[in-house]
PDB file of C-alpha atoms in Angstrom:
ATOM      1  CA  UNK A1290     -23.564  27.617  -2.373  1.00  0.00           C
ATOM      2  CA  UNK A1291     -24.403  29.673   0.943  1.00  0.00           C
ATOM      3  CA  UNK A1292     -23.924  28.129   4.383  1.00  0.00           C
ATOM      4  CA  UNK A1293     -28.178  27.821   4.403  1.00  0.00           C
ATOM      5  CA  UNK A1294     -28.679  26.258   0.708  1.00  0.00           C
ATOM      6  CA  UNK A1295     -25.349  23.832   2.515  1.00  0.00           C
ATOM      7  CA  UNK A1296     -27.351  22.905   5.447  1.00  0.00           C
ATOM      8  CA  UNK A1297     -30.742  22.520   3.421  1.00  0.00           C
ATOM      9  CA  UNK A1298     -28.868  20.289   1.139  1.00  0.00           C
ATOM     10  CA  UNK A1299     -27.415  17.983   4.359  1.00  0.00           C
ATOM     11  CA  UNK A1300     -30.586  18.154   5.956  1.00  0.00           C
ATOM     12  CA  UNK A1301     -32.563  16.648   3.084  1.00  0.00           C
ATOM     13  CA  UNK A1302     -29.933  13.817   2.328  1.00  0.00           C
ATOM     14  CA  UNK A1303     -29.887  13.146   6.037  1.00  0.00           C
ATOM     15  CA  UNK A1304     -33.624  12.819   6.264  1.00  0.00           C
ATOM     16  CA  UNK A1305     -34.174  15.682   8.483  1.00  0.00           C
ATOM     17  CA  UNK A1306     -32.132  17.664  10.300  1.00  0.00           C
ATOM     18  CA  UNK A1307     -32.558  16.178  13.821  1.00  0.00           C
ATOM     19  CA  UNK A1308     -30.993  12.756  12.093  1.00  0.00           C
ATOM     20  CA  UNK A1309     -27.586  14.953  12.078  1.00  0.00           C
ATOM     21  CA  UNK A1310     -27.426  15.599  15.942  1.00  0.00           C
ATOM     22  CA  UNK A1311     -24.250  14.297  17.252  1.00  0.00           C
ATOM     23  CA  UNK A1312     -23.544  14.330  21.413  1.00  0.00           C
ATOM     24  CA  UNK A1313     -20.015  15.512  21.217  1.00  0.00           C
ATOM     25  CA  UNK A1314     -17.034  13.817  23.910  1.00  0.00           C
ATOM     26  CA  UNK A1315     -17.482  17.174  26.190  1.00  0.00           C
ATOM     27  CA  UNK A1316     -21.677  16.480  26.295  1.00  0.00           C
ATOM     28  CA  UNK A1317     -22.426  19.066  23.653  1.00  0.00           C
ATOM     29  CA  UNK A1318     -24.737  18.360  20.872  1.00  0.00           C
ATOM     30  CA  UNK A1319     -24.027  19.300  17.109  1.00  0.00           C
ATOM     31  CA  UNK A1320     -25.050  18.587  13.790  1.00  0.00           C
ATOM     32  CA  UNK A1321     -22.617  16.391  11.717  1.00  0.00           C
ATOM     33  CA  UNK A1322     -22.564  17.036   8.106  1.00  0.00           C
ATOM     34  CA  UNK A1323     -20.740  14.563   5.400  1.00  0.00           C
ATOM     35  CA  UNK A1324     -18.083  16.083   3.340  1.00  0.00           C
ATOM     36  CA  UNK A1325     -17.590  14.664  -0.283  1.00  0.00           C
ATOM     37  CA  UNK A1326     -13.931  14.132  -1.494  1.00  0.00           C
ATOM     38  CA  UNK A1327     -12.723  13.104  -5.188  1.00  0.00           C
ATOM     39  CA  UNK A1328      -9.126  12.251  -4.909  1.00  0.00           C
ATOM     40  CA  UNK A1329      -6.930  13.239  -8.189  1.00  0.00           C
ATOM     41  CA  UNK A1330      -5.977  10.588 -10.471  1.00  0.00           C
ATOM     42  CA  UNK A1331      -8.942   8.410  -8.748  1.00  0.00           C
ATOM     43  CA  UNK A1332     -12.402   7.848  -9.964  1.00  0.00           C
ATOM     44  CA  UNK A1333     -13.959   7.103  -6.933  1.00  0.00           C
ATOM     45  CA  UNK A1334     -15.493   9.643  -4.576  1.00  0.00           C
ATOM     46  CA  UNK A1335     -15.029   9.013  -0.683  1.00  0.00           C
ATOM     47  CA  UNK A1336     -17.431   9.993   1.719  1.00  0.00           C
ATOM     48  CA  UNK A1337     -16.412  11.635   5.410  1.00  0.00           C
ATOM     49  CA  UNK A1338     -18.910  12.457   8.751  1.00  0.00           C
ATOM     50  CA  UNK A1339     -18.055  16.146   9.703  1.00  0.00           C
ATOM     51  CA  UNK A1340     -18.532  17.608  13.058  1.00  0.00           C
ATOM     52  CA  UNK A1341     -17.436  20.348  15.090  1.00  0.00           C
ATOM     53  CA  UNK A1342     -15.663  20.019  18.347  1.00  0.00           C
ATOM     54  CA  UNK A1343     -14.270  22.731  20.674  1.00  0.00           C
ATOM     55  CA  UNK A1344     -12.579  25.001  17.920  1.00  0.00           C
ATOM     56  CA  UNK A1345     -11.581  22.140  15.460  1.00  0.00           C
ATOM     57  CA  UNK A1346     -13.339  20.244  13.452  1.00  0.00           C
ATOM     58  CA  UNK A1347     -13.444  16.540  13.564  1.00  0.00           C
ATOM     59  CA  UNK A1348     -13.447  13.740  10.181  1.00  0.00           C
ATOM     60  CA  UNK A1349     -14.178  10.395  10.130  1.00  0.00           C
ATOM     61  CA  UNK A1350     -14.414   8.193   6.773  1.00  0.00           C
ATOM     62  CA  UNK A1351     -17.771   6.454   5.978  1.00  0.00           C
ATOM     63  CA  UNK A1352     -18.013   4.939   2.820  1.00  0.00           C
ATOM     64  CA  UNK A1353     -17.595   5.081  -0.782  1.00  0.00           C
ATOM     65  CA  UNK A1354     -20.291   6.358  -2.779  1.00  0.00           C
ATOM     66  CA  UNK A1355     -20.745   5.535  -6.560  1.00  0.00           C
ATOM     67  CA  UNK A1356     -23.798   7.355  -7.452  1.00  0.00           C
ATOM     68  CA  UNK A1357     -24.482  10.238 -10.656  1.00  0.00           C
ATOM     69  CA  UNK A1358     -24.995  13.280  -8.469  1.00  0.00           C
ATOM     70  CA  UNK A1359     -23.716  15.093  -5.857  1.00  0.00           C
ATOM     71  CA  UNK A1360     -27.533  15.043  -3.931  1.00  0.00           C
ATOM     72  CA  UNK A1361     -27.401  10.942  -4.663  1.00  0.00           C
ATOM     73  CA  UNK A1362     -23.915  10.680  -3.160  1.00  0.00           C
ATOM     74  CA  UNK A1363     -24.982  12.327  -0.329  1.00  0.00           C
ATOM     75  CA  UNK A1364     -28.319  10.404   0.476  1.00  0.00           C
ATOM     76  CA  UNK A1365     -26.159   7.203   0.291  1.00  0.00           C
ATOM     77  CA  UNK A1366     -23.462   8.712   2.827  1.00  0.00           C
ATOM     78  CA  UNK A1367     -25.817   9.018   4.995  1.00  0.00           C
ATOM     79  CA  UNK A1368     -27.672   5.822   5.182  1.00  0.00           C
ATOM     80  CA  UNK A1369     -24.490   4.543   5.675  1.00  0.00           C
ATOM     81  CA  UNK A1370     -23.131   6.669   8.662  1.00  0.00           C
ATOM     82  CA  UNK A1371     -26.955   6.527  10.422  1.00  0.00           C
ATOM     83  CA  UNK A1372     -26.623   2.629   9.901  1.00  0.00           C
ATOM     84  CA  UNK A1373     -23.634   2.061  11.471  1.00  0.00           C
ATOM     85  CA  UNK A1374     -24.507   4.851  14.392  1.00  0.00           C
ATOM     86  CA  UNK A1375     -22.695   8.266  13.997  1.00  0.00           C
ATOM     87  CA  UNK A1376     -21.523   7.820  17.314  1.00  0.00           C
ATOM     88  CA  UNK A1377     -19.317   4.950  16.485  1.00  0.00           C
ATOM     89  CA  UNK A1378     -17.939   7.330  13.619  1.00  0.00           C
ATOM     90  CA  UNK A1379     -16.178   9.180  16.798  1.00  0.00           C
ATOM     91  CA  UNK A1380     -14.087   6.570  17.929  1.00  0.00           C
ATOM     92  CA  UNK A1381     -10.387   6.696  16.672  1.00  0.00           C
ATOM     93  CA  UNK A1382      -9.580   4.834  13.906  1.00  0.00           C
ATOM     94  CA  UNK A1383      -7.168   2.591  15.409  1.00  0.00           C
ATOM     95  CA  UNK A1384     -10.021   1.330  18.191  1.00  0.00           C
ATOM     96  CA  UNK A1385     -12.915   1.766  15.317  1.00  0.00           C
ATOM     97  CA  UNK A1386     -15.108  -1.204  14.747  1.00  0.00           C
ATOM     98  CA  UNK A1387     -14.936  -2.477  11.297  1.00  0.00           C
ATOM     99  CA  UNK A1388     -17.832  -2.664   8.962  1.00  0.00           C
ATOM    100  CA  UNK A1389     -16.269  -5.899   7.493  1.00  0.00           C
ATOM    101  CA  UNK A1390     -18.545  -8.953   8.008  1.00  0.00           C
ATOM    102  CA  UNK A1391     -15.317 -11.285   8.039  1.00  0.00           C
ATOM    103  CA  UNK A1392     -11.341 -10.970   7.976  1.00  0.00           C
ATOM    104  CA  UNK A1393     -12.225 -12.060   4.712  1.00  0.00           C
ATOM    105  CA  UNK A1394     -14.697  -9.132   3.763  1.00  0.00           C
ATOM    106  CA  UNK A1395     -12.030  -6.612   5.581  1.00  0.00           C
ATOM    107  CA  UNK A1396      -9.055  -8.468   3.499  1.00  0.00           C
ATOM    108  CA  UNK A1397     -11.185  -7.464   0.064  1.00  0.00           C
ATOM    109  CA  UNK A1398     -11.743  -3.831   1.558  1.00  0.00           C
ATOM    110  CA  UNK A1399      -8.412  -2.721   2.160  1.00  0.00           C
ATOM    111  CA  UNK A1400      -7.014  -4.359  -0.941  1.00  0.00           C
ATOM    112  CA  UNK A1401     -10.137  -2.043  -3.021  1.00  0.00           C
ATOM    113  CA  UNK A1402      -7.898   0.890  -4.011  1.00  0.00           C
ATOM    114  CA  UNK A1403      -9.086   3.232  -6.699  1.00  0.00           C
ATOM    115  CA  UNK A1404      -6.229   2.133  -9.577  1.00  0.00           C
ATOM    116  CA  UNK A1405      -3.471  -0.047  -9.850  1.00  0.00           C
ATOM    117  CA  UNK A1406      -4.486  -2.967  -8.353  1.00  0.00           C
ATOM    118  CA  UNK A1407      -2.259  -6.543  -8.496  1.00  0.00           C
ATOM    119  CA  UNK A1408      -4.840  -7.570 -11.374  1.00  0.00           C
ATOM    120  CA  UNK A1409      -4.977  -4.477 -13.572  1.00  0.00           C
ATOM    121  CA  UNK A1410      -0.967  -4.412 -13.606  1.00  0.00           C
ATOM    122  CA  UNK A1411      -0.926  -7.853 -14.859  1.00  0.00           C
ATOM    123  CA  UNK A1412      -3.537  -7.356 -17.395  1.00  0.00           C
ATOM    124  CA  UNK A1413      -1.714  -4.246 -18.390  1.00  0.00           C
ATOM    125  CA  UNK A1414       1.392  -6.275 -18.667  1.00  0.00           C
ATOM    126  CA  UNK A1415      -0.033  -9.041 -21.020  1.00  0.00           C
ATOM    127  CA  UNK A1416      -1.490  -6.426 -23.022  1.00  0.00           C
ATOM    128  CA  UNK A1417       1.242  -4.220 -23.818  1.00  0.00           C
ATOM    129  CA  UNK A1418       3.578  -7.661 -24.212  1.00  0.00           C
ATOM    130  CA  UNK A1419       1.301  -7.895 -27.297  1.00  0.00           C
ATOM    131  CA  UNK A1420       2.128  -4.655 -28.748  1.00  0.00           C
ATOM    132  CA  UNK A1421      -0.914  -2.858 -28.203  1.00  0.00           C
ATOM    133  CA  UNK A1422      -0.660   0.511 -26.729  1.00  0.00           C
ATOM    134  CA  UNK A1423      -3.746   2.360 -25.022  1.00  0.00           C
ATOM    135  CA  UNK A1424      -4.254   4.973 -21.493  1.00  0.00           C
ATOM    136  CA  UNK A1425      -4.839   4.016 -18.346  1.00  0.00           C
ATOM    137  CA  UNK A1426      -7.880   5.190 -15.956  1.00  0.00           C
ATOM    138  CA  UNK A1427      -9.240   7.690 -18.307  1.00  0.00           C
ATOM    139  CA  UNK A1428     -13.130   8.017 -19.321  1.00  0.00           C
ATOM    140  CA  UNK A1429     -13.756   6.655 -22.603  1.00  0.00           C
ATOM    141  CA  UNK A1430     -16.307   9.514 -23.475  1.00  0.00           C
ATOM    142  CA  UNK A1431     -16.224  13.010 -22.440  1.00  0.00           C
ATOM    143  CA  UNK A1432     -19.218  14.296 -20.077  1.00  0.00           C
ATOM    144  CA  UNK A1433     -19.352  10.270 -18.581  1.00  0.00           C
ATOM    145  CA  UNK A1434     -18.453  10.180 -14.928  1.00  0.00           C
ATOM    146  CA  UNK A1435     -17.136   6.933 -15.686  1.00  0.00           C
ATOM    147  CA  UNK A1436     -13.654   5.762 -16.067  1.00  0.00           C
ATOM    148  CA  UNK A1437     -12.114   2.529 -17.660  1.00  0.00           C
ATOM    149  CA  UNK A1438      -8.995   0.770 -16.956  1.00  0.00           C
ATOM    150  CA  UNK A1439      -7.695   0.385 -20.343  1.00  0.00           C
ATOM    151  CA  UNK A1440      -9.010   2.457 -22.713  1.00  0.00           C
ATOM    152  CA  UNK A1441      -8.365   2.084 -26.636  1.00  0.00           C
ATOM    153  CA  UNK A1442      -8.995   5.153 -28.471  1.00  0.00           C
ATOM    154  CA  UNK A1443      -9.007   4.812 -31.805  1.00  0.00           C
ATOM    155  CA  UNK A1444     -10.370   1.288 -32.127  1.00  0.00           C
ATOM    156  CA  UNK A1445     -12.782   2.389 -29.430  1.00  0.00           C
ATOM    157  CA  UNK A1446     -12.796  -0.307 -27.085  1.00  0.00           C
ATOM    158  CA  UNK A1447     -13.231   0.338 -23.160  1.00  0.00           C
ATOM    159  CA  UNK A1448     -11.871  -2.568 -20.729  1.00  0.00           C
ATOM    160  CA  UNK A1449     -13.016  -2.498 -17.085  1.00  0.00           C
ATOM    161  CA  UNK A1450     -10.980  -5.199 -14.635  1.00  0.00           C
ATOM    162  CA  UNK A1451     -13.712  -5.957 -12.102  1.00  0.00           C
ATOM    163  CA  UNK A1452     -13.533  -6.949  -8.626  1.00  0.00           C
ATOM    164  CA  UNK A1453     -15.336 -10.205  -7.634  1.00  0.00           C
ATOM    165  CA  UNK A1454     -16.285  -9.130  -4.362  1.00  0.00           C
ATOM    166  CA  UNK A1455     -17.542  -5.646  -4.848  1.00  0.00           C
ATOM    167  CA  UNK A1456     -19.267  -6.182  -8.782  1.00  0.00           C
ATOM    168  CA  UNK A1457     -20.945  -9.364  -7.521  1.00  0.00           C
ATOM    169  CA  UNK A1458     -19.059 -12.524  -9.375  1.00  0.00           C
ATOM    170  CA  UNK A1459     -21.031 -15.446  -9.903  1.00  0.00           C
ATOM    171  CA  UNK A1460     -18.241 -17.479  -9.243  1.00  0.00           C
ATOM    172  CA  UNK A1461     -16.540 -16.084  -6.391  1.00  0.00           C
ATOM    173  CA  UNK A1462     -18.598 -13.737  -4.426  1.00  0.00           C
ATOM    174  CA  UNK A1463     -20.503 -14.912  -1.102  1.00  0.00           C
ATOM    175  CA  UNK A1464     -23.087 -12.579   0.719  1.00  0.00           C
ATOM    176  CA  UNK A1465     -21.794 -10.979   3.746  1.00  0.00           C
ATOM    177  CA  UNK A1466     -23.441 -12.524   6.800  1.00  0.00           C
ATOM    178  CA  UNK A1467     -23.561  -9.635   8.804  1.00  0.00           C
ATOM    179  CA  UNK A1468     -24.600  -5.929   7.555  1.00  0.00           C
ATOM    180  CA  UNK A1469     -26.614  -8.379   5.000  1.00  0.00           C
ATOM    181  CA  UNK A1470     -29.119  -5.618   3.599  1.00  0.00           C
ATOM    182  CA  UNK A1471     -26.086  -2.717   3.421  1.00  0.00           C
ATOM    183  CA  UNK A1472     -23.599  -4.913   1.364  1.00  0.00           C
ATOM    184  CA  UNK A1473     -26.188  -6.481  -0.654  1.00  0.00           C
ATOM    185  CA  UNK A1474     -27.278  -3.347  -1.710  1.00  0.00           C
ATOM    186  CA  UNK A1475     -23.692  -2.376  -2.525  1.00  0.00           C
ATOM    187  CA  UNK A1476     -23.085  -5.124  -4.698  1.00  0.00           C
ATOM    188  CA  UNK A1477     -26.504  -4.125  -6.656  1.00  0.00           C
ATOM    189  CA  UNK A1478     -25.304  -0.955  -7.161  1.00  0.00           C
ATOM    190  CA  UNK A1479     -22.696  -1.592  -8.797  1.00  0.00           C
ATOM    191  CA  UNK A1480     -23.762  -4.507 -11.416  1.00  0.00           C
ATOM    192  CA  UNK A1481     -27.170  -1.950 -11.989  1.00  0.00           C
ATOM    193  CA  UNK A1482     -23.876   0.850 -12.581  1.00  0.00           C
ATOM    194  CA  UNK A1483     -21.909  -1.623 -14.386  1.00  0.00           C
ATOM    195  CA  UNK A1484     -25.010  -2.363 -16.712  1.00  0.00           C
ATOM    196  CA  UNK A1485     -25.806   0.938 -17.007  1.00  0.00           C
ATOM    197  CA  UNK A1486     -22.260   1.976 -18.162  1.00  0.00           C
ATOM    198  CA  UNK A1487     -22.215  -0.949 -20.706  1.00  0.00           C
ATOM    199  CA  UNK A1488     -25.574   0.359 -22.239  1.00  0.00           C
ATOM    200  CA  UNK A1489     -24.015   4.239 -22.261  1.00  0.00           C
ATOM    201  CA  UNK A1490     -20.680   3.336 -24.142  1.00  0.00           C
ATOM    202  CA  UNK A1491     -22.461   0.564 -26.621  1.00  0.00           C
ATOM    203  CA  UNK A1492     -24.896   3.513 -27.541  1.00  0.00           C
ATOM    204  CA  UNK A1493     -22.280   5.485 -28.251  1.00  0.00           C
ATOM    205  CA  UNK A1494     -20.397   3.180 -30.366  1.00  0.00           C
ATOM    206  CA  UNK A1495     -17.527   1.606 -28.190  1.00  0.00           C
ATOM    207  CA  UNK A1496     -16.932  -2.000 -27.466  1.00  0.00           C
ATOM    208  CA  UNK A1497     -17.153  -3.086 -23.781  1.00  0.00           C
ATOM    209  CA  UNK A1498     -15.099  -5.927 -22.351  1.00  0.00           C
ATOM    210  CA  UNK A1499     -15.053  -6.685 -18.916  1.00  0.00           C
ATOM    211  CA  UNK A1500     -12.351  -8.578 -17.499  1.00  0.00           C
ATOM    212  CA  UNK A1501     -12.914 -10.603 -13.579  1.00  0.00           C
ATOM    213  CA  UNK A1502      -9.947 -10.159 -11.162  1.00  0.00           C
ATOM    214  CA  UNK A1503      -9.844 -14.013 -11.006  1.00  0.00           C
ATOM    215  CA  UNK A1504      -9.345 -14.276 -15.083  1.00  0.00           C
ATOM    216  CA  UNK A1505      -6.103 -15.093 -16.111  1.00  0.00           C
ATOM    217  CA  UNK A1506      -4.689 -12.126 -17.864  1.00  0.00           C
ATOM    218  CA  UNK A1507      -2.954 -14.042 -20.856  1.00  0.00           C
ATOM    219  CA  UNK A1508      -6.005 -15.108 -21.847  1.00  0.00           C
ATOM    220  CA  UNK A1509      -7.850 -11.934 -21.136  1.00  0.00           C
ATOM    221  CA  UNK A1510      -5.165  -9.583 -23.276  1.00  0.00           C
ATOM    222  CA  UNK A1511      -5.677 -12.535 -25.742  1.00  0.00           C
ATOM    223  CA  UNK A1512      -9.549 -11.633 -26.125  1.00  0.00           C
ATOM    224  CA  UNK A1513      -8.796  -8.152 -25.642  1.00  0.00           C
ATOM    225  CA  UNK A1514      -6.093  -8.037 -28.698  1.00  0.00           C
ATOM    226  CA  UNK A1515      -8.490  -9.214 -31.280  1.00  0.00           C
ATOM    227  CA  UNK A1516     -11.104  -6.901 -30.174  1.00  0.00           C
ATOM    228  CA  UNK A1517      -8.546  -3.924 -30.723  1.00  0.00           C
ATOM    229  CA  UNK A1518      -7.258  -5.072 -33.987  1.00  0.00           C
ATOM    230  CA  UNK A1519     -10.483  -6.584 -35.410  1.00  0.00           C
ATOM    231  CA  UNK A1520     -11.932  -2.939 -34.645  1.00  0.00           C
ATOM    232  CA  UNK A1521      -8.752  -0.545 -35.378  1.00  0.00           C
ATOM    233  CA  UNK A1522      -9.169   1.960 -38.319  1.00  0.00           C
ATOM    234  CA  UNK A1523      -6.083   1.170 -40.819  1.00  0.00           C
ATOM    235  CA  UNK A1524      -3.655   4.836 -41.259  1.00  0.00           C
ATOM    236  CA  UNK A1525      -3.613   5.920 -43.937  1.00  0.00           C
TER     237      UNK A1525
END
């Protein structure tokens, strides 16, 4: 892509170009872009605020984005960064206002990483204590930009550990009270992605358990075990 399809591209997800004018520390004004990042062995992409200042170029994190394309991704980037302000995107990280509604809210943010998390390792645990085998993090069908946690291969069963915070629990989760329309939206998302995943693999002829963080994971492997087995094709 040239540096003018680039800017097109940033423009149009911005909403117009003068939507990406940043006043720089020194007075000077510049466009910002956002820069997309997918980490390896993560299957979330991470969104940045770009901008150039002096001879080096400046990076701030904005938000996750969870969309299907790259021009989606974008769009959602940017309603994020212009909601928050892109000047506030210039202050150091350490002195950086938090999005968080609540120590609560910013408790459940830094504890979101990509894989691994405290509940995935102890339904992993229960799981494999039960002799099943199966890989970790992987996408269940090729082409789908969507990863499960536990994946089952040849009985063709896809387990996804969700968060109760970010996929909207009915039990646990309680609306932000500040930011309401941003994290409400967030949460929508991700059930509308969720639901939209679970359509995709039944379709295509896997199984689709979903397993809450809050679940106990004895239990959980339990249900999960005679999914596997009920559904494994015998050797021959």
């Amino acid at each position: 892509m040239s540096a003018t399809e680039r800017a097109v591209e940033q423009d149009k997800a911005a909403g117009g170009r003068t939507k990406r004018l940043l006043s720089t520390a020194s007075g000077r004004t510049v466009l910002a872009s956002i820069c997309l990042r997918l980490p390896a062995k993560s299957r979330r992409v991470y969104a940045y605020l770009r901008w150039p200042e002096g001879r080096k170029t400046r990076e701030r994190y904005v938000c996750q984005v969870s969309c299907d394309t790259r021009e989606e991704n974008l769009a959602q980037a940017w309603r994020q960064a212009l909601s928050v302000g892109l000047a506030s995107l210039q202050q150091p990280k350490e002195s950086a206002r938090s999005w968080a509604s609540s120590p609560a809210v910013r408790s459940v943010m830094r504890a979101n990483r990509p894989r691994d998390t405290r509940p995935e390792l102890a339904l992993r645990s229960a799981v494999h204590a039960l002799g099943l085998r199966y890989r970790v993090d992987r996408p269940p069908l090729a082409g789908l930009r969507r990863r499960a946690d536990l994946v089952f291969s040849g009985a063709r069963v896809a387990v996804f550990v969700d968060g109760c915070f970010w996929h909207g629990c009915a039990e646990h989760y309680r609306p932000s009270t500040r930011n309401v329309e941003f994290w409400s939206g967030k949460v929508a998302d991700n059930r509308k992605r969720d639901e939209e995943t679970d359509s995709l693999l039944t379709a295509a002829g896997w199984t689709v358990i979903r397993v809450w963080e809050h679940e106990d994971p004895q239990g959980a492997a339990r249900r999960i075990a005679t999914a596997v087995l009920a559904l494994r094709t015998p050797r021959r």
